[in-house]
């Protein structure tokens, strides 16, 4: 209850209890290969690696159909500060792949690329392999220098657009999935000197209604996606020259020590034989 005005009129405030969480699938991606001409891109596969942001909204209070609707607000990292494509939003759906109409519509697949989902399933299954590649320097510290990284957010480094997705008649839970692609050319041109980047995406819940007696508890979430520079299969290409030189010198030193020990052993054997001959 809340008392308002000099006449102490009583107003009932209904508070909605909604909670939002988010996760990136996969949580780690890669960029690499070669820069492609933007005009030659004909499908999603040409853009870059696939990522899906999945948001789960839980309603632990009364159904929304009694009060209106809530809105999921997502700060989408569309471009860099210089205006280069950063993450390309292909479509927004629920967990059943039914399209959800969010606004602004012009921010969703603005270039109208042909959908190519067959390769996407394989890309989502590469997370384990990518983790192994990303941790190569953890197992072999001599293979690389200090790891360089950067954290990118809408507040500092990126141009973002606010995506609004309505949650109508939410009784218990709802799921919203954003299907997107890394813009590989931008990552190659702007971040190729880094070992990896952390991209932090912000989302929150608000009400879409004009009722003054309805409130909502603040609910926000941050979703982190880690993007690695693609690793080459040949580990030798990453070994510093001084490591190779030191390895060669060490091998020559060990070989010389082996010959010396063999020579000493031969001399010792010959000396023992000579003494035995003198005795007899």
mmCIF file of N, CA, C and O in Angstrom, residues 178-265:
data_model
loop_
_atom_site.group_PDB
_atom_site.id
_atom_site.type_symbol
_atom_site.label_atom_id
_atom_site.label_comp_id
_atom_site.label_asym_id
_atom_site.label_seq_id
_atom_site.Cartn_x
_atom_site.Cartn_y
_atom_site.Cartn_z
ATOM 1 N N UNK A 178 18.207 -15.124 -29.553
ATOM 2 C CA UNK A 178 18.725 -14.244 -30.593
ATOM 3 C C UNK A 178 19.781 -15.005 -31.382
ATOM 4 O O UNK A 178 20.779 -15.464 -30.815
ATOM 5 N N UNK A 179 19.560 -15.149 -32.685
ATOM 6 C CA UNK A 179 20.498 -15.842 -33.562
ATOM 7 C C UNK A 179 21.359 -14.783 -34.254
ATOM 8 O O UNK A 179 20.828 -13.881 -34.911
ATOM 9 N N UNK A 180 22.671 -14.900 -34.098
ATOM 10 C CA UNK A 180 23.547 -13.850 -34.615
ATOM 11 C C UNK A 180 24.835 -14.440 -35.162
ATOM 12 O O UNK A 180 25.148 -15.624 -34.963
ATOM 13 N N UNK A 181 25.588 -13.590 -35.851
ATOM 14 C CA UNK A 181 26.879 -13.971 -36.421
ATOM 15 C C UNK A 181 27.914 -12.899 -36.088
ATOM 16 O O UNK A 181 27.627 -11.698 -36.123
ATOM 17 N N UNK A 182 29.127 -13.347 -35.762
ATOM 18 C CA UNK A 182 30.236 -12.405 -35.652
ATOM 19 C C UNK A 182 30.560 -11.884 -37.050
ATOM 20 O O UNK A 182 30.558 -12.647 -38.014
ATOM 21 N N UNK A 183 30.851 -10.581 -37.132
ATOM 22 C CA UNK A 183 31.273 -10.046 -38.425
ATOM 23 C C UNK A 183 32.776 -10.271 -38.536
ATOM 24 O O UNK A 183 33.576 -9.476 -38.059
ATOM 25 N N UNK A 184 33.159 -11.361 -39.187
ATOM 26 C CA UNK A 184 34.537 -11.832 -39.184
ATOM 27 C C UNK A 184 35.520 -10.794 -39.716
ATOM 28 O O UNK A 184 36.633 -10.642 -39.184
ATOM 29 N N UNK A 185 35.144 -10.056 -40.752
ATOM 30 C CA UNK A 185 36.042 -9.063 -41.334
ATOM 31 C C UNK A 185 36.458 -8.010 -40.310
ATOM 32 O O UNK A 185 37.630 -7.621 -40.232
ATOM 33 N N UNK A 186 35.501 -7.540 -39.510
ATOM 34 C CA UNK A 186 35.806 -6.511 -38.512
ATOM 35 C C UNK A 186 36.761 -7.036 -37.453
ATOM 36 O O UNK A 186 37.699 -6.340 -37.035
ATOM 37 N N UNK A 187 36.547 -8.269 -37.017
ATOM 38 C CA UNK A 187 37.422 -8.836 -35.998
ATOM 39 C C UNK A 187 38.840 -9.010 -36.533
ATOM 40 O O UNK A 187 39.816 -8.792 -35.807
ATOM 41 N N UNK A 188 38.966 -9.406 -37.794
ATOM 42 C CA UNK A 188 40.295 -9.550 -38.390
ATOM 43 C C UNK A 188 40.994 -8.203 -38.526
ATOM 44 O O UNK A 188 42.206 -8.095 -38.303
ATOM 45 N N UNK A 189 40.253 -7.181 -38.878
ATOM 46 C CA UNK A 189 40.846 -5.869 -39.118
ATOM 47 C C UNK A 189 41.132 -5.099 -37.831
ATOM 48 O O UNK A 189 42.113 -4.353 -37.745
ATOM 49 N N UNK A 190 40.289 -5.262 -36.818
ATOM 50 C CA UNK A 190 40.393 -4.432 -35.616
ATOM 51 C C UNK A 190 41.021 -5.143 -34.416
ATOM 52 O O UNK A 190 41.624 -4.483 -33.567
ATOM 53 N N UNK A 191 40.865 -6.470 -34.324
ATOM 54 C CA UNK A 191 41.260 -7.154 -33.095
ATOM 55 C C UNK A 191 42.211 -8.329 -33.337
ATOM 56 O O UNK A 191 42.372 -9.172 -32.470
ATOM 57 N N UNK A 192 42.848 -8.364 -34.464
ATOM 58 C CA UNK A 192 43.698 -9.496 -34.800
ATOM 59 C C UNK A 192 44.944 -9.580 -33.917
ATOM 60 O O UNK A 192 45.558 -10.632 -33.792
ATOM 61 N N UNK A 193 45.349 -8.457 -33.308
ATOM 62 C CA UNK A 193 46.537 -8.448 -32.455
ATOM 63 C C UNK A 193 46.260 -8.987 -31.056
ATOM 64 O O UNK A 193 47.183 -9.174 -30.263
ATOM 65 N N UNK A 194 44.987 -9.230 -30.726
ATOM 66 C CA UNK A 194 44.613 -9.714 -29.402
ATOM 67 C C UNK A 194 44.484 -11.232 -29.396
ATOM 68 O O UNK A 194 44.142 -11.841 -30.409
ATOM 69 N N UNK A 195 44.731 -11.813 -28.225
ATOM 70 C CA UNK A 195 44.518 -13.253 -28.080
ATOM 71 C C UNK A 195 43.041 -13.591 -27.958
ATOM 72 O O UNK A 195 42.573 -14.595 -28.479
ATOM 73 N N UNK A 196 42.292 -12.740 -27.236
ATOM 74 C CA UNK A 196 40.861 -12.958 -27.119
ATOM 75 C C UNK A 196 40.171 -11.690 -26.661
ATOM 76 O O UNK A 196 40.808 -10.738 -26.191
ATOM 77 N N UNK A 197 38.840 -11.669 -26.830
ATOM 78 C CA UNK A 197 38.009 -10.556 -26.405
ATOM 79 C C UNK A 197 36.852 -11.087 -25.577
ATOM 80 O O UNK A 197 36.337 -12.169 -25.832
ATOM 81 N N UNK A 198 36.423 -10.296 -24.599
ATOM 82 C CA UNK A 198 35.194 -10.564 -23.853
ATOM 83 C C UNK A 198 34.151 -9.532 -24.276
ATOM 84 O O UNK A 198 34.366 -8.328 -24.129
ATOM 85 N N UNK A 199 33.042 -10.005 -24.808
ATOM 86 C CA UNK A 199 31.943 -9.127 -25.223
ATOM 87 C C UNK A 199 30.820 -9.267 -24.207
ATOM 88 O O UNK A 199 30.295 -10.363 -24.002
ATOM 89 N N UNK A 200 30.452 -8.173 -23.557
ATOM 90 C CA UNK A 200 29.447 -8.192 -22.499
ATOM 91 C C UNK A 200 28.171 -7.541 -23.014
ATOM 92 O O UNK A 200 28.178 -6.387 -23.454
ATOM 93 N N UNK A 201 27.083 -8.289 -22.959
ATOM 94 C CA UNK A 201 25.775 -7.834 -23.441
ATOM 95 C C UNK A 201 24.849 -7.650 -22.244
ATOM 96 O O UNK A 201 24.770 -8.513 -21.367
ATOM 97 N N UNK A 202 24.115 -6.515 -22.206
ATOM 98 C CA UNK A 202 23.206 -6.197 -21.101
ATOM 99 C C UNK A 202 21.752 -6.382 -21.524
ATOM 100 O O UNK A 202 21.375 -6.053 -22.654
ATOM 101 N N UNK A 203 20.939 -6.895 -20.602
ATOM 102 C CA UNK A 203 19.507 -7.061 -20.839
ATOM 103 C C UNK A 203 18.762 -6.766 -19.541
ATOM 104 O O UNK A 203 19.279 -6.977 -18.441
ATOM 105 N N UNK A 204 17.525 -6.282 -19.684
ATOM 106 C CA UNK A 204 16.715 -5.941 -18.510
ATOM 107 C C UNK A 204 15.242 -6.078 -18.853
ATOM 108 O O UNK A 204 14.857 -6.197 -20.024
ATOM 109 N N UNK A 205 14.400 -6.043 -17.822
ATOM 110 C CA UNK A 205 12.950 -6.140 -17.976
ATOM 111 C C UNK A 205 12.284 -4.837 -17.576
ATOM 112 O O UNK A 205 12.647 -4.217 -16.568
ATOM 113 N N UNK A 206 11.295 -4.407 -18.370
ATOM 114 C CA UNK A 206 10.472 -3.252 -18.042
ATOM 115 C C UNK A 206 9.018 -3.586 -18.364
ATOM 116 O O UNK A 206 8.726 -4.624 -18.970
ATOM 117 N N UNK A 207 8.105 -2.685 -17.980
ATOM 118 C CA UNK A 207 6.691 -2.876 -18.270
ATOM 119 C C UNK A 207 6.296 -2.117 -19.521
ATOM 120 O O UNK A 207 6.774 -1.016 -19.784
ATOM 121 N N UNK A 208 5.391 -2.725 -20.283
ATOM 122 C CA UNK A 208 4.839 -2.067 -21.459
ATOM 123 C C UNK A 208 3.362 -1.782 -21.184
ATOM 124 O O UNK A 208 2.470 -2.505 -21.607
ATOM 125 N N UNK A 209 3.136 -0.735 -20.458
ATOM 126 C CA UNK A 209 1.767 -0.399 -20.080
ATOM 127 C C UNK A 209 1.705 0.969 -19.445
ATOM 128 O O UNK A 209 2.726 1.569 -19.099
ATOM 129 N N UNK A 210 0.513 1.476 -19.304
ATOM 130 C CA UNK A 210 0.320 2.815 -18.765
ATOM 131 C C UNK A 210 -0.346 2.789 -17.385
ATOM 132 O O UNK A 210 -0.655 3.838 -16.837
ATOM 133 N N UNK A 211 -0.567 1.599 -16.835
ATOM 134 C CA UNK A 211 -1.214 1.511 -15.532
ATOM 135 C C UNK A 211 -0.281 2.038 -14.448
ATOM 136 O O UNK A 211 0.846 1.572 -14.300
ATOM 137 N N UNK A 212 -0.775 3.015 -13.697
ATOM 138 C CA UNK A 212 0.054 3.626 -12.667
ATOM 139 C C UNK A 212 0.164 2.767 -11.420
ATOM 140 O O UNK A 212 1.051 2.982 -10.593
ATOM 141 N N UNK A 213 -0.716 1.809 -11.248
ATOM 142 C CA UNK A 213 -0.696 1.005 -10.035
ATOM 143 C C UNK A 213 -0.010 -0.338 -10.221
ATOM 144 O O UNK A 213 -0.207 -1.251 -9.440
ATOM 145 N N UNK A 214 0.800 -0.468 -11.274
ATOM 146 C CA UNK A 214 1.546 -1.702 -11.530
ATOM 147 C C UNK A 214 3.029 -1.384 -11.550
ATOM 148 O O UNK A 214 3.471 -0.443 -12.227
ATOM 149 N N UNK A 215 3.790 -2.132 -10.797
ATOM 150 C CA UNK A 215 5.234 -1.968 -10.764
ATOM 151 C C UNK A 215 5.939 -3.280 -11.039
ATOM 152 O O UNK A 215 5.319 -4.343 -11.130
ATOM 153 N N UNK A 216 7.244 -3.200 -11.175
ATOM 154 C CA UNK A 216 8.046 -4.392 -11.445
ATOM 155 C C UNK A 216 9.360 -4.272 -10.703
ATOM 156 O O UNK A 216 9.949 -3.190 -10.620
ATOM 157 N N UNK A 217 9.773 -5.364 -10.117
ATOM 158 C CA UNK A 217 11.067 -5.385 -9.455
ATOM 159 C C UNK A 217 12.180 -5.334 -10.495
ATOM 160 O O UNK A 217 12.090 -5.989 -11.531
ATOM 161 N N UNK A 218 13.226 -4.547 -10.239
ATOM 162 C CA UNK A 218 14.336 -4.478 -11.203
ATOM 163 C C UNK A 218 14.962 -5.850 -11.424
ATOM 164 O O UNK A 218 15.240 -6.576 -10.472
ATOM 165 N N UNK A 219 15.137 -6.204 -12.683
ATOM 166 C CA UNK A 219 15.781 -7.469 -13.029
ATOM 167 C C UNK A 219 16.669 -7.235 -14.250
ATOM 168 O O UNK A 219 16.186 -6.846 -15.313
ATOM 169 N N UNK A 220 17.958 -7.469 -14.047
ATOM 170 C CA UNK A 220 18.930 -7.264 -15.119
ATOM 171 C C UNK A 220 19.857 -8.465 -15.196
ATOM 172 O O UNK A 220 19.986 -9.234 -14.250
ATOM 173 N N UNK A 221 20.490 -8.612 -16.338
ATOM 174 C CA UNK A 221 21.471 -9.685 -16.506
ATOM 175 C C UNK A 221 22.546 -9.238 -17.477
ATOM 176 O O UNK A 221 22.310 -8.383 -18.347
ATOM 177 N N UNK A 222 23.731 -9.796 -17.325
ATOM 178 C CA UNK A 222 24.851 -9.569 -18.232
ATOM 179 C C UNK A 222 25.276 -10.913 -18.807
ATOM 180 O O UNK A 222 25.410 -11.890 -18.067
ATOM 181 N N UNK A 223 25.499 -10.947 -20.105
ATOM 182 C CA UNK A 223 25.909 -12.181 -20.776
ATOM 183 C C UNK A 223 27.269 -11.949 -21.419
ATOM 184 O O UNK A 223 27.445 -11.005 -22.196
ATOM 185 N N UNK A 224 28.211 -12.817 -21.090
ATOM 186 C CA UNK A 224 29.571 -12.668 -21.623
ATOM 187 C C UNK A 224 29.846 -13.712 -22.702
ATOM 188 O O UNK A 224 29.556 -14.886 -22.530
ATOM 189 N N UNK A 225 30.411 -13.240 -23.791
ATOM 190 C CA UNK A 225 30.863 -14.109 -24.878
ATOM 191 C C UNK A 225 32.354 -13.868 -25.073
ATOM 192 O O UNK A 225 32.790 -12.726 -25.212
ATOM 193 N N UNK A 226 33.143 -14.943 -25.082
ATOM 194 C CA UNK A 226 34.585 -14.832 -25.284
ATOM 195 C C UNK A 226 34.916 -15.242 -26.711
ATOM 196 O O UNK A 226 34.507 -16.306 -27.176
ATOM 197 N N UNK A 227 35.652 -14.382 -27.395
ATOM 198 C CA UNK A 227 35.999 -14.613 -28.799
ATOM 199 C C UNK A 227 37.516 -14.714 -28.901
ATOM 200 O O UNK A 227 38.243 -13.811 -28.482
ATOM 201 N N UNK A 228 37.990 -15.829 -29.474
ATOM 202 C CA UNK A 228 39.412 -16.090 -29.606
ATOM 203 C C UNK A 228 39.851 -15.905 -31.053
ATOM 204 O O UNK A 228 39.086 -16.110 -31.989
ATOM 205 N N UNK A 229 41.108 -15.528 -31.191
ATOM 206 C CA UNK A 229 41.726 -15.559 -32.510
ATOM 207 C C UNK A 229 41.960 -17.006 -32.881
ATOM 208 O O UNK A 229 42.403 -17.804 -32.055
ATOM 209 N N UNK A 230 41.667 -17.368 -34.115
ATOM 210 C CA UNK A 230 41.764 -18.767 -34.535
ATOM 211 C C UNK A 230 43.193 -19.267 -34.446
ATOM 212 O O UNK A 230 44.134 -18.578 -34.855
ATOM 213 N N UNK A 231 43.339 -20.481 -33.904
ATOM 214 C CA UNK A 231 44.661 -21.084 -33.753
ATOM 215 C C UNK A 231 45.025 -21.893 -34.989
ATOM 216 O O UNK A 231 44.182 -22.580 -35.554
ATOM 217 N N UNK A 232 46.296 -21.839 -35.376
ATOM 218 C CA UNK A 232 46.761 -22.656 -36.485
ATOM 219 C C UNK A 232 47.082 -24.060 -35.981
ATOM 220 O O UNK A 232 47.605 -24.231 -34.893
ATOM 221 N N UNK A 233 46.795 -25.081 -36.785
ATOM 222 C CA UNK A 233 47.062 -26.454 -36.342
ATOM 223 C C UNK A 233 48.532 -26.726 -36.086
ATOM 224 O O UNK A 233 48.884 -27.512 -35.238
ATOM 225 N N UNK A 234 49.382 -26.069 -36.856
ATOM 226 C CA UNK A 234 50.814 -26.328 -36.709
ATOM 227 C C UNK A 234 51.369 -25.548 -35.535
ATOM 228 O O UNK A 234 51.508 -24.336 -35.590
ATOM 229 N N UNK A 235 51.682 -26.255 -34.454
ATOM 230 C CA UNK A 235 52.183 -25.588 -33.255
ATOM 231 C C UNK A 235 53.563 -24.980 -33.473
ATOM 232 O O UNK A 235 53.919 -23.997 -32.848
ATOM 233 N N UNK A 236 54.365 -25.563 -34.385
ATOM 234 C CA UNK A 236 55.708 -25.052 -34.606
ATOM 235 C C UNK A 236 55.699 -23.624 -35.125
ATOM 236 O O UNK A 236 56.646 -22.875 -34.936
ATOM 237 N N UNK A 237 54.624 -23.233 -35.812
ATOM 238 C CA UNK A 237 54.563 -21.878 -36.347
ATOM 239 C C UNK A 237 54.441 -20.836 -35.258
ATOM 240 O O UNK A 237 54.643 -19.669 -35.497
ATOM 241 N N UNK A 238 54.147 -21.279 -34.021
ATOM 242 C CA UNK A 238 53.985 -20.347 -32.927
ATOM 243 C C UNK A 238 55.185 -20.326 -31.998
ATOM 244 O O UNK A 238 55.229 -19.552 -31.059
ATOM 245 N N UNK A 239 56.195 -21.213 -32.220
ATOM 246 C CA UNK A 239 57.345 -21.295 -31.337
ATOM 247 C C UNK A 239 58.324 -20.168 -31.662
ATOM 248 O O UNK A 239 58.721 -19.996 -32.810
ATOM 249 N N UNK A 240 58.743 -19.374 -30.672
ATOM 250 C CA UNK A 240 59.723 -18.314 -30.928
ATOM 251 C C UNK A 240 61.038 -18.882 -31.443
ATOM 252 O O UNK A 240 61.423 -20.010 -31.105
ATOM 253 N N UNK A 241 61.760 -18.068 -32.226
ATOM 254 C CA UNK A 241 62.988 -18.547 -32.849
ATOM 255 C C UNK A 241 64.039 -18.919 -31.817
ATOM 256 O O UNK A 241 64.806 -19.863 -32.009
ATOM 257 N N UNK A 242 64.074 -18.179 -30.699
ATOM 258 C CA UNK A 242 65.102 -18.455 -29.705
ATOM 259 C C UNK A 242 64.867 -19.796 -29.013
ATOM 260 O O UNK A 242 65.809 -20.439 -28.543
ATOM 261 N N UNK A 243 63.592 -20.239 -28.963
ATOM 262 C CA UNK A 243 63.307 -21.547 -28.378
ATOM 263 C C UNK A 243 63.856 -22.652 -29.270
ATOM 264 O O UNK A 243 64.433 -23.646 -28.792
ATOM 265 N N UNK A 244 63.681 -22.478 -30.596
ATOM 266 C CA UNK A 244 64.207 -23.473 -31.542
ATOM 267 C C UNK A 244 65.732 -23.526 -31.453
ATOM 268 O O UNK A 244 66.337 -24.603 -31.422
ATOM 269 N N UNK A 245 66.382 -22.325 -31.412
ATOM 270 C CA UNK A 245 67.846 -22.271 -31.333
ATOM 271 C C UNK A 245 68.343 -22.920 -30.045
ATOM 272 O O UNK A 245 69.310 -23.701 -30.058
ATOM 273 N N UNK A 246 67.696 -22.625 -28.947
ATOM 274 C CA UNK A 246 68.097 -23.212 -27.667
ATOM 275 C C UNK A 246 67.931 -24.732 -27.677
ATOM 276 O O UNK A 246 68.772 -25.464 -27.130
ATOM 277 N N UNK A 247 66.876 -25.202 -28.321
ATOM 278 C CA UNK A 247 66.656 -26.651 -28.401
ATOM 279 C C UNK A 247 67.760 -27.332 -29.210
ATOM 280 O O UNK A 247 68.255 -28.411 -28.839
ATOM 281 N N UNK A 248 68.175 -26.705 -30.319
ATOM 282 C CA UNK A 248 69.236 -27.276 -31.153
ATOM 283 C C UNK A 248 70.549 -27.316 -30.387
ATOM 284 O O UNK A 248 71.281 -28.322 -30.404
ATOM 285 N N UNK A 249 70.879 -26.207 -29.703
ATOM 286 C CA UNK A 249 72.130 -26.159 -28.939
ATOM 287 C C UNK A 249 72.134 -27.187 -27.810
ATOM 288 O O UNK A 249 73.155 -27.836 -27.541
ATOM 289 N N UNK A 250 70.988 -27.351 -27.155
ATOM 290 C CA UNK A 250 70.889 -28.350 -26.087
ATOM 291 C C UNK A 250 71.084 -29.753 -26.622
ATOM 292 O O UNK A 250 71.770 -30.590 -26.011
ATOM 293 N N UNK A 251 70.494 -30.022 -27.793
ATOM 294 C CA UNK A 251 70.654 -31.348 -28.408
ATOM 295 C C UNK A 251 72.114 -31.610 -28.775
ATOM 296 O O UNK A 251 72.637 -32.718 -28.556
ATOM 297 N N UNK A 252 72.814 -30.590 -29.319
ATOM 298 C CA UNK A 252 74.235 -30.752 -29.668
ATOM 299 C C UNK A 252 75.089 -30.969 -28.424
ATOM 300 O O UNK A 252 76.027 -31.784 -28.430
ATOM 301 N N UNK A 253 74.753 -30.250 -27.349
ATOM 302 C CA UNK A 253 75.497 -30.415 -26.106
ATOM 303 C C UNK A 253 75.329 -31.818 -25.538
ATOM 304 O O UNK A 253 76.311 -32.463 -25.104
ATOM 305 N N UNK A 254 74.108 -32.323 -25.558
ATOM 306 C CA UNK A 254 73.868 -33.684 -25.069
ATOM 307 C C UNK A 254 74.570 -34.718 -25.936
ATOM 308 O O UNK A 254 75.097 -35.730 -25.428
ATOM 309 N N UNK A 255 74.578 -34.484 -27.245
ATOM 310 C CA UNK A 255 75.254 -35.415 -28.153
ATOM 311 C C UNK A 255 76.756 -35.426 -27.895
ATOM 312 O O UNK A 255 77.399 -36.486 -27.868
ATOM 313 N N UNK A 256 77.329 -34.224 -27.685
ATOM 314 C CA UNK A 256 78.763 -34.142 -27.380
ATOM 315 C C UNK A 256 79.102 -34.824 -26.064
ATOM 316 O O UNK A 256 80.137 -35.498 -25.940
ATOM 317 N N UNK A 257 78.221 -34.639 -25.063
ATOM 318 C CA UNK A 257 78.442 -35.293 -23.768
ATOM 319 C C UNK A 257 78.390 -36.815 -23.907
ATOM 320 O O UNK A 257 79.179 -37.537 -23.275
ATOM 321 N N UNK A 258 77.490 -37.301 -24.759
ATOM 322 C CA UNK A 258 77.388 -38.743 -24.978
ATOM 323 C C UNK A 258 78.661 -39.299 -25.604
ATOM 324 O O UNK A 258 79.180 -40.346 -25.172
ATOM 325 N N UNK A 259 79.201 -38.592 -26.631
ATOM 326 C CA UNK A 259 80.454 -39.039 -27.259
ATOM 327 C C UNK A 259 81.610 -39.024 -26.263
ATOM 328 O O UNK A 259 82.470 -39.913 -26.256
ATOM 329 N N UNK A 260 81.622 -38.010 -25.394
ATOM 330 C CA UNK A 260 82.697 -37.917 -24.396
ATOM 331 C C UNK A 260 82.631 -39.091 -23.414
ATOM 332 O O UNK A 260 83.662 -39.698 -23.084
ATOM 333 N N UNK A 261 81.441 -39.417 -22.971
ATOM 334 C CA UNK A 261 81.294 -40.535 -22.046
ATOM 335 C C UNK A 261 81.695 -41.854 -22.697
ATOM 336 O O UNK A 261 82.333 -42.723 -22.065
ATOM 337 N N UNK A 262 81.308 -42.030 -23.971
ATOM 338 C CA UNK A 262 81.700 -43.241 -24.689
ATOM 339 C C UNK A 262 83.218 -43.328 -24.840
ATOM 340 O O UNK A 262 83.832 -44.406 -24.707
ATOM 341 N N UNK A 263 83.860 -42.184 -25.118
ATOM 342 C CA UNK A 263 85.325 -42.169 -25.278
ATOM 343 C C UNK A 263 86.005 -42.504 -23.958
ATOM 344 O O UNK A 263 86.954 -43.270 -23.903
ATOM 345 N N UNK A 264 85.509 -41.929 -22.845
ATOM 346 C CA UNK A 264 86.085 -42.213 -21.534
ATOM 347 C C UNK A 264 85.911 -43.694 -21.177
ATOM 348 O O UNK A 264 86.821 -44.318 -20.616
ATOM 349 N N UNK A 265 84.744 -44.230 -21.523
ATOM 350 C CA UNK A 265 84.496 -45.642 -21.229
ATOM 351 C C UNK A 265 85.436 -46.529 -22.031
ATOM 352 O O UNK A 265 85.976 -47.523 -21.524
#
